[in-house]
């Protein structure tokens, strides 16, 4: 399934009952699973593309395992998101609540209650819901893109306006995931550490 190209024309904003129904359907899907595994393709603001495997275990746990030659690993352990760059030998840590991932990793997700819904729109079979953090912990916003009632991709727009798209494929709901997937990597930027 290709990412939304909106070939049917510009997205149309939904209002009233249509908006409420789209948001309720998104909540139902986001609450329908506790574990998810998928392939992902990431398109970065500079035009770069990378791929890998995504693991989610709610609440709060996520891992982006990038394929080689990418040197990145992103792990959320329920409280902190760690971004490890093995090439630069650095590990950046950010509180989960300060990232857009927090909005989709909750135990009981209610987009209207947990976030500020900026826009709900539709283009053909695609429904897009743009939200930002209600509590003000997070800069930027995330647009969740649904097709056939399932989350297929999302765009994160950071505080500078740069857009990163993550597109999912081969989505499964495994019965269990290894706990080690969600352990933060040891800091790579300390002398003497690999």
mmCIF file of C-alpha atoms in Angstrom:
data_model
loop_
_atom_site.group_PDB
_atom_site.id
_atom_site.type_symbol
_atom_site.label_atom_id
_atom_site.label_comp_id
_atom_site.label_asym_id
_atom_site.label_seq_id
_atom_site.Cartn_x
_atom_site.Cartn_y
_atom_site.Cartn_z
ATOM 1 C CA UNK A 1 0.000 0.000 0.000
ATOM 2 C CA UNK A 2 1.646 3.276 -1.030
ATOM 3 C CA UNK A 3 1.821 6.199 1.379
ATOM 4 C CA UNK A 4 -0.926 8.766 0.925
ATOM 5 C CA UNK A 5 -0.256 10.647 -2.265
ATOM 6 C CA UNK A 6 -3.709 12.238 -2.027
ATOM 7 C CA UNK A 7 -4.154 11.514 -5.720
ATOM 8 C CA UNK A 8 -7.877 12.111 -5.323
ATOM 9 C CA UNK A 9 -7.187 15.790 -4.744
ATOM 10 C CA UNK A 10 -6.608 17.938 -1.721
ATOM 11 C CA UNK A 11 -7.804 16.491 1.604
ATOM 12 C CA UNK A 12 -11.209 17.772 2.695
ATOM 13 C CA UNK A 13 -11.598 18.832 6.315
ATOM 14 C CA UNK A 14 -14.230 16.857 8.226
ATOM 15 C CA UNK A 15 -16.604 18.607 10.599
ATOM 16 C CA UNK A 16 -19.288 17.656 13.101
ATOM 17 C CA UNK A 17 -20.418 14.033 13.082
ATOM 18 C CA UNK A 18 -17.990 12.994 10.313
ATOM 19 C CA UNK A 19 -15.074 14.380 12.328
ATOM 20 C CA UNK A 20 -16.284 12.696 15.529
ATOM 21 C CA UNK A 21 -16.756 9.363 13.709
ATOM 22 C CA UNK A 22 -13.259 9.498 12.179
ATOM 23 C CA UNK A 23 -11.676 10.286 15.548
ATOM 24 C CA UNK A 24 -13.661 7.524 17.271
ATOM 25 C CA UNK A 25 -12.586 5.019 14.595
ATOM 26 C CA UNK A 26 -8.942 6.047 15.071
ATOM 27 C CA UNK A 27 -9.254 5.583 18.842
ATOM 28 C CA UNK A 28 -10.812 2.143 18.348
ATOM 29 C CA UNK A 29 -7.952 0.982 16.160
ATOM 30 C CA UNK A 30 -5.210 2.461 18.364
ATOM 31 C CA UNK A 31 -6.773 0.699 21.379
ATOM 32 C CA UNK A 32 -7.385 -2.605 19.569
ATOM 33 C CA UNK A 33 -3.863 -3.973 20.067
ATOM 34 C CA UNK A 34 -1.270 -4.061 22.816
ATOM 35 C CA UNK A 35 1.583 -5.367 20.636
ATOM 36 C CA UNK A 36 2.444 -4.571 17.055
ATOM 37 C CA UNK A 37 5.256 -5.534 14.712
ATOM 38 C CA UNK A 38 5.700 -4.060 11.241
ATOM 39 C CA UNK A 39 8.172 -3.151 8.559
ATOM 40 C CA UNK A 40 8.654 0.584 8.234
ATOM 41 C CA UNK A 41 10.028 2.983 5.668
ATOM 42 C CA UNK A 42 11.134 6.389 6.880
ATOM 43 C CA UNK A 43 11.384 9.409 4.614
ATOM 44 C CA UNK A 44 13.440 12.201 6.171
ATOM 45 C CA UNK A 45 13.224 15.962 5.540
ATOM 46 C CA UNK A 46 16.510 15.972 3.589
ATOM 47 C CA UNK A 47 15.188 13.343 1.157
ATOM 48 C CA UNK A 48 16.884 10.387 2.804
ATOM 49 C CA UNK A 49 15.103 7.037 3.059
ATOM 50 C CA UNK A 50 15.684 4.202 5.471
ATOM 51 C CA UNK A 51 13.810 1.050 6.449
ATOM 52 C CA UNK A 52 13.643 -1.439 9.258
ATOM 53 C CA UNK A 53 11.406 -3.233 11.714
ATOM 54 C CA UNK A 54 9.126 -1.525 14.230
ATOM 55 C CA UNK A 55 8.030 -3.115 17.509
ATOM 56 C CA UNK A 56 5.366 -1.646 19.818
ATOM 57 C CA UNK A 57 4.307 -2.863 23.226
ATOM 58 C CA UNK A 58 1.873 -0.618 25.033
ATOM 59 C CA UNK A 59 2.006 1.266 27.208
ATOM 60 C CA UNK A 60 4.984 3.311 26.196
ATOM 61 C CA UNK A 61 7.371 0.833 24.583
ATOM 62 C CA UNK A 62 8.609 1.044 21.008
ATOM 63 C CA UNK A 63 11.705 0.081 19.007
ATOM 64 C CA UNK A 64 12.791 1.195 15.541
ATOM 65 C CA UNK A 65 15.384 -1.352 14.408
ATOM 66 C CA UNK A 66 16.923 0.175 11.263
ATOM 67 C CA UNK A 67 18.320 -2.012 8.492
ATOM 68 C CA UNK A 68 21.986 -1.675 7.535
ATOM 69 C CA UNK A 69 23.655 0.493 6.389
ATOM 70 C CA UNK A 70 21.733 2.837 8.746
ATOM 71 C CA UNK A 71 23.524 3.164 12.073
ATOM 72 C CA UNK A 72 20.487 4.262 14.106
ATOM 73 C CA UNK A 73 18.480 2.576 16.843
ATOM 74 C CA UNK A 74 15.474 4.191 18.550
ATOM 75 C CA UNK A 75 14.101 2.644 21.753
ATOM 76 C CA UNK A 76 11.294 3.836 24.039
ATOM 77 C CA UNK A 77 11.236 2.054 27.407
ATOM 78 C CA UNK A 78 8.017 3.558 28.760
ATOM 79 C CA UNK A 79 9.592 6.727 30.136
ATOM 80 C CA UNK A 80 12.476 7.743 27.872
ATOM 81 C CA UNK A 81 13.132 7.627 24.129
ATOM 82 C CA UNK A 82 16.783 6.903 23.353
ATOM 83 C CA UNK A 83 18.202 7.580 19.889
ATOM 84 C CA UNK A 84 21.520 5.811 19.428
ATOM 85 C CA UNK A 85 23.742 6.690 16.494
ATOM 86 C CA UNK A 86 26.462 4.038 16.300
ATOM 87 C CA UNK A 87 28.299 5.951 13.591
ATOM 88 C CA UNK A 88 28.651 9.085 15.741
ATOM 89 C CA UNK A 89 28.826 7.028 18.965
ATOM 90 C CA UNK A 90 26.146 9.150 20.607
ATOM 91 C CA UNK A 91 22.950 8.412 22.508
ATOM 92 C CA UNK A 92 20.345 11.154 22.919
ATOM 93 C CA UNK A 93 17.611 10.693 25.513
ATOM 94 C CA UNK A 94 14.291 12.538 25.549
ATOM 95 C CA UNK A 95 11.350 12.052 27.927
ATOM 96 C CA UNK A 96 8.695 10.021 26.108
ATOM 97 C CA UNK A 97 6.040 12.602 26.989
ATOM 98 C CA UNK A 98 8.054 15.183 25.026
ATOM 99 C CA UNK A 99 7.799 13.197 21.771
ATOM 100 C CA UNK A 100 4.906 12.626 19.335
ATOM 101 C CA UNK A 101 5.215 8.867 19.989
ATOM 102 C CA UNK A 102 3.651 9.391 23.410
ATOM 103 C CA UNK A 103 0.297 10.100 21.751
ATOM 104 C CA UNK A 104 0.088 6.650 20.103
ATOM 105 C CA UNK A 105 1.706 4.549 22.840
ATOM 106 C CA UNK A 106 -0.842 5.058 25.609
ATOM 107 C CA UNK A 107 -2.803 2.283 27.295
ATOM 108 C CA UNK A 108 -6.197 3.945 26.749
ATOM 109 C CA UNK A 109 -5.944 6.331 23.823
ATOM 110 C CA UNK A 110 -8.521 9.081 23.376
ATOM 111 C CA UNK A 111 -7.139 11.575 20.892
ATOM 112 C CA UNK A 112 -9.614 14.310 21.845
ATOM 113 C CA UNK A 113 -8.836 13.896 25.547
ATOM 114 C CA UNK A 114 -5.090 13.140 25.386
ATOM 115 C CA UNK A 115 -4.134 15.581 22.658
ATOM 116 C CA UNK A 116 -5.289 18.701 20.864
ATOM 117 C CA UNK A 117 -6.851 17.634 17.547
ATOM 118 C CA UNK A 118 -5.932 20.324 15.025
ATOM 119 C CA UNK A 119 -7.494 18.854 11.903
ATOM 120 C CA UNK A 120 -9.385 15.790 10.717
ATOM 121 C CA UNK A 121 -9.535 15.360 6.945
ATOM 122 C CA UNK A 122 -10.230 12.821 4.237
ATOM 123 C CA UNK A 123 -8.897 12.145 0.770
ATOM 124 C CA UNK A 124 -10.446 9.150 -0.967
ATOM 125 C CA UNK A 125 -10.033 6.142 1.370
ATOM 126 C CA UNK A 126 -7.486 7.986 3.542
ATOM 127 C CA UNK A 127 -8.362 9.747 6.783
ATOM 128 C CA UNK A 128 -5.794 12.030 8.385
ATOM 129 C CA UNK A 129 -5.837 13.245 11.986
ATOM 130 C CA UNK A 130 -3.364 15.944 12.993
ATOM 131 C CA UNK A 131 -2.737 16.317 16.712
ATOM 132 C CA UNK A 132 -0.362 18.091 19.025
ATOM 133 C CA UNK A 133 0.381 17.615 22.682
ATOM 134 C CA UNK A 134 -2.305 19.141 24.904
ATOM 135 C CA UNK A 135 0.005 19.559 27.915
ATOM 136 C CA UNK A 136 2.647 21.513 26.028
ATOM 137 C CA UNK A 137 5.444 19.004 26.669
ATOM 138 C CA UNK A 138 6.021 18.471 22.943
ATOM 139 C CA UNK A 139 7.000 20.807 20.126
ATOM 140 C CA UNK A 140 5.602 20.126 16.665
ATOM 141 C CA UNK A 141 2.736 17.855 15.676
ATOM 142 C CA UNK A 142 1.935 14.422 14.282
ATOM 143 C CA UNK A 143 -0.511 13.503 11.499
ATOM 144 C CA UNK A 144 -1.830 9.941 11.749
ATOM 145 C CA UNK A 145 -2.903 8.500 8.386
ATOM 146 C CA UNK A 146 -5.494 5.723 8.304
ATOM 147 C CA UNK A 147 -6.711 3.578 5.425
ATOM 148 C CA UNK A 148 -9.354 0.877 5.837
ATOM 149 C CA UNK A 149 -9.562 1.705 9.538
ATOM 150 C CA UNK A 150 -5.875 0.922 10.201
ATOM 151 C CA UNK A 151 -2.916 3.170 10.905
ATOM 152 C CA UNK A 152 -0.762 3.030 7.764
ATOM 153 C CA UNK A 153 1.638 5.935 8.217
ATOM 154 C CA UNK A 154 2.331 9.091 10.145
ATOM 155 C CA UNK A 155 4.059 12.394 9.541
ATOM 156 C CA UNK A 156 5.931 14.177 12.308
ATOM 157 C CA UNK A 157 6.458 17.898 11.789
ATOM 158 C CA UNK A 158 9.007 19.261 14.237
ATOM 159 C CA UNK A 159 9.251 22.768 15.678
ATOM 160 C CA UNK A 160 11.229 23.926 12.612
ATOM 161 C CA UNK A 161 8.559 22.664 10.181
ATOM 162 C CA UNK A 162 10.666 19.710 8.928
ATOM 163 C CA UNK A 163 8.548 16.666 8.043
ATOM 164 C CA UNK A 164 9.463 13.007 8.618
ATOM 165 C CA UNK A 165 7.129 10.272 7.316
ATOM 166 C CA UNK A 166 7.003 6.718 8.640
ATOM 167 C CA UNK A 167 5.047 4.226 6.478
ATOM 168 C CA UNK A 168 4.091 0.803 7.829
ATOM 169 C CA UNK A 169 3.714 -2.504 5.979
ATOM 170 C CA UNK A 170 3.394 -6.198 6.906
ATOM 171 C CA UNK A 171 1.718 -5.273 10.196
ATOM 172 C CA UNK A 172 1.180 -8.157 12.643
ATOM 173 C CA UNK A 173 0.080 -8.452 16.261
ATOM 174 C CA UNK A 174 2.498 -10.916 17.906
ATOM 175 C CA UNK A 175 1.444 -12.767 21.041
ATOM 176 C CA UNK A 176 4.594 -11.679 22.832
ATOM 177 C CA UNK A 177 7.732 -9.632 22.279
ATOM 178 C CA UNK A 178 11.089 -10.045 24.008
ATOM 179 C CA UNK A 179 11.475 -7.595 26.896
ATOM 180 C CA UNK A 180 15.037 -6.866 25.761
ATOM 181 C CA UNK A 181 13.721 -5.119 22.662
ATOM 182 C CA UNK A 182 12.657 -2.188 24.834
ATOM 183 C CA UNK A 183 15.759 -1.833 27.009
ATOM 184 C CA UNK A 184 17.652 1.371 26.446
ATOM 185 C CA UNK A 185 21.055 0.894 24.829
ATOM 186 C CA UNK A 186 24.094 1.640 26.949
ATOM 187 C CA UNK A 187 25.397 5.124 26.324
ATOM 188 C CA UNK A 188 27.701 5.024 23.307
ATOM 189 C CA UNK A 189 29.314 8.360 23.993
ATOM 190 C CA UNK A 190 31.229 7.406 27.144
ATOM 191 C CA UNK A 191 34.947 6.746 26.702
ATOM 192 C CA UNK A 192 35.716 3.066 26.578
ATOM 193 C CA UNK A 193 32.167 1.978 25.800
ATOM 194 C CA UNK A 194 31.262 0.260 22.540
#
